[in-house]
JSON list of C-alpha atoms in Angstrom, two decimals:
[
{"chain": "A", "resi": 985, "resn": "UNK", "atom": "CA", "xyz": [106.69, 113.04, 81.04]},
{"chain": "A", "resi": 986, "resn": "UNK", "atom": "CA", "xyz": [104.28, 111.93, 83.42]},
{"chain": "A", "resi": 987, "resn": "UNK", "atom": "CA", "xyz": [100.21, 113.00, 83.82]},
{"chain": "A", "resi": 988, "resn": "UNK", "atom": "CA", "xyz": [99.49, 116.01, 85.32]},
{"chain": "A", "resi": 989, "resn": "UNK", "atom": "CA", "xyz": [96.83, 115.29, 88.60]},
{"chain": "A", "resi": 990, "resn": "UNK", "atom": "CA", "xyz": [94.09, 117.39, 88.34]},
{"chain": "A", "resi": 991, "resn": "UNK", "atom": "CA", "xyz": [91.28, 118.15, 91.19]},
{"chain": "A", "resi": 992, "resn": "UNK", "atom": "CA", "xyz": [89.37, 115.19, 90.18]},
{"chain": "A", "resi": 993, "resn": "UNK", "atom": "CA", "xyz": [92.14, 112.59, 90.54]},
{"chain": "A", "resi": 994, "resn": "UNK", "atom": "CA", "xyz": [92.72, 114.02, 94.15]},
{"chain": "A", "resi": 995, "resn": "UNK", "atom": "CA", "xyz": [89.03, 114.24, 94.96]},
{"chain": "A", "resi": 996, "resn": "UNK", "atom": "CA", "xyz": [88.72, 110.51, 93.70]},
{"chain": "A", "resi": 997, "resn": "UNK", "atom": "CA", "xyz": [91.53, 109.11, 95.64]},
{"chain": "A", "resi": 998, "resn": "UNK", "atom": "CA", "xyz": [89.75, 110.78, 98.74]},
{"chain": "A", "resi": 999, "resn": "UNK", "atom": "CA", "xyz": [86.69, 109.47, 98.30]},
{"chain": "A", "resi": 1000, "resn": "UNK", "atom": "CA", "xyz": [88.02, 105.95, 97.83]},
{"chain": "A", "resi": 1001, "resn": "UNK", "atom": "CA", "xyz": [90.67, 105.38, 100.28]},
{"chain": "A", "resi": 1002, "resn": "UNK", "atom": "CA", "xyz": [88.53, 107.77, 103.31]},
{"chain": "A", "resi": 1003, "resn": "UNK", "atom": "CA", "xyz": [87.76, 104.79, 105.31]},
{"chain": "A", "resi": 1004, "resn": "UNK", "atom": "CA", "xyz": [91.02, 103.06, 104.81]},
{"chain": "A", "resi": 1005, "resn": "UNK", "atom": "CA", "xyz": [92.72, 105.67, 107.13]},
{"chain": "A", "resi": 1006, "resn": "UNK", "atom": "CA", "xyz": [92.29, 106.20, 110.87]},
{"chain": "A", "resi": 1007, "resn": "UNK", "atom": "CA", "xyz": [92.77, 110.33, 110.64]},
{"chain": "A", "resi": 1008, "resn": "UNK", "atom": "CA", "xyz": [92.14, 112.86, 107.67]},
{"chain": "A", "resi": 1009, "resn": "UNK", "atom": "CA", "xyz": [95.91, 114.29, 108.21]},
{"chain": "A", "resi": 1010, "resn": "UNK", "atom": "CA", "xyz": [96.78, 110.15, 107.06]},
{"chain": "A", "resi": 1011, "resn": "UNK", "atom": "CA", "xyz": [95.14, 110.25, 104.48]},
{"chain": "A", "resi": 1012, "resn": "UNK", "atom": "CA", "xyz": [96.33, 113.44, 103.00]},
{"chain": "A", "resi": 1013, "resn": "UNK", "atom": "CA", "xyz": [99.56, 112.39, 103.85]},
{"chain": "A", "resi": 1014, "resn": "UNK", "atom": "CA", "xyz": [99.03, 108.95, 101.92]},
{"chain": "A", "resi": 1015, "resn": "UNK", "atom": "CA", "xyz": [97.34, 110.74, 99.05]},
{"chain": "A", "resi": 1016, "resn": "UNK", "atom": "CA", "xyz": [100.65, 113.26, 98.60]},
{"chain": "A", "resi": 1017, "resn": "UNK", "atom": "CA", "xyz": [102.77, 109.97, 98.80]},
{"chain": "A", "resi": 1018, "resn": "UNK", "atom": "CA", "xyz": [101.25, 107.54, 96.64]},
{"chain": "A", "resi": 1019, "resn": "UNK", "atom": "CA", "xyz": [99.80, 110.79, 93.80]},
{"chain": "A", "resi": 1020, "resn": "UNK", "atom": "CA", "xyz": [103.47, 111.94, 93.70]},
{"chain": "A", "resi": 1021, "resn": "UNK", "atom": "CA", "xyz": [106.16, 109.42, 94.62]},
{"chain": "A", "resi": 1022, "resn": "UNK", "atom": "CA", "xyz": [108.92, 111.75, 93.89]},
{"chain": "A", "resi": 1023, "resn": "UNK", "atom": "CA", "xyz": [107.51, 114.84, 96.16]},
{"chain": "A", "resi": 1024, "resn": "UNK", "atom": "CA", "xyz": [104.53, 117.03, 95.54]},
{"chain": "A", "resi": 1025, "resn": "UNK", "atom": "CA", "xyz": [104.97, 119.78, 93.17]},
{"chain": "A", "resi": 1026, "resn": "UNK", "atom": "CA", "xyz": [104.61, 123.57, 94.01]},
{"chain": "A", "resi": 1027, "resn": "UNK", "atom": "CA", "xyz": [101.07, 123.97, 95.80]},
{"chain": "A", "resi": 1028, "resn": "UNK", "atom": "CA", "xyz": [100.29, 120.38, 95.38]},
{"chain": "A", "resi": 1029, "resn": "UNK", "atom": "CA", "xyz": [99.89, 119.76, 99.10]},
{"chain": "A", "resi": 1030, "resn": "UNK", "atom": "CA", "xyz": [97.66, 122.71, 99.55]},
{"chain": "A", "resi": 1031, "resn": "UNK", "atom": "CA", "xyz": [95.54, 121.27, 96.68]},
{"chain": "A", "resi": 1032, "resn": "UNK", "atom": "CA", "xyz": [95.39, 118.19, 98.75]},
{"chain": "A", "resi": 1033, "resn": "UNK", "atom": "CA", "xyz": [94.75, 119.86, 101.90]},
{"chain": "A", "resi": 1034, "resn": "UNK", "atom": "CA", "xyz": [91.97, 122.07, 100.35]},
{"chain": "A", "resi": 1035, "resn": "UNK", "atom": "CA", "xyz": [90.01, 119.14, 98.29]},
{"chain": "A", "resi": 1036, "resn": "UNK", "atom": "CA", "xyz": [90.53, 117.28, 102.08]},
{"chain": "A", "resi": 1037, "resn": "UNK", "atom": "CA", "xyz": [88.61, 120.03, 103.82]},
{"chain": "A", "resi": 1038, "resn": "UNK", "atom": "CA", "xyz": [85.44, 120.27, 100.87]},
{"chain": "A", "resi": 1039, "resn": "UNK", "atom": "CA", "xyz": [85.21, 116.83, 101.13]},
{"chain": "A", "resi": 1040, "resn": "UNK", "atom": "CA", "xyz": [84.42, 116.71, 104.83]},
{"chain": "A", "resi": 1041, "resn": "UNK", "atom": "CA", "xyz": [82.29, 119.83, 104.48]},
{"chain": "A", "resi": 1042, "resn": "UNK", "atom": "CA", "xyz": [80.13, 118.53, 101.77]},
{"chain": "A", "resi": 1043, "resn": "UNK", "atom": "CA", "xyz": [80.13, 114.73, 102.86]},
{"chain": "A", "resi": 1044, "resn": "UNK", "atom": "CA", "xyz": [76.92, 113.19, 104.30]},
{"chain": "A", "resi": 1045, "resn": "UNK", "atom": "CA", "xyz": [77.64, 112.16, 108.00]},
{"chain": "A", "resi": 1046, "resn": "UNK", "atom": "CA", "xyz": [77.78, 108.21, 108.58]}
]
């Protein structure tokens, strides 16, 4: 069975790969497909999608 993702491993992955990605909807999209190669479970993109948006409201501007 494989690991649950929590909160953490999303908000981690965001925080790593942010500059990697030329728009936040990539990156979200990137972090569903590489956190859950077989498909996001129920509510996982929302969980993405809602770490997404509290990372750019509580990130320091460049």
């Amino acid at each position: 069975m494989r690991r649950q993702i929590t909160d953490e491993d999303i908000r981690a992955f965001l925080r790593k790969n942010w500059v990697n990605y030329p728009s936040q909807i990539a990156l979200m999209q990137e972090t569903i497909r590489l956190l859950w190669p077989g498909g996001a479970p129920t509510n996982g993109h929302e969980r993405v999608v809602r770490l997404c948006l509290e990372e750019i409201t509580y990130r320091p501007s460049a």
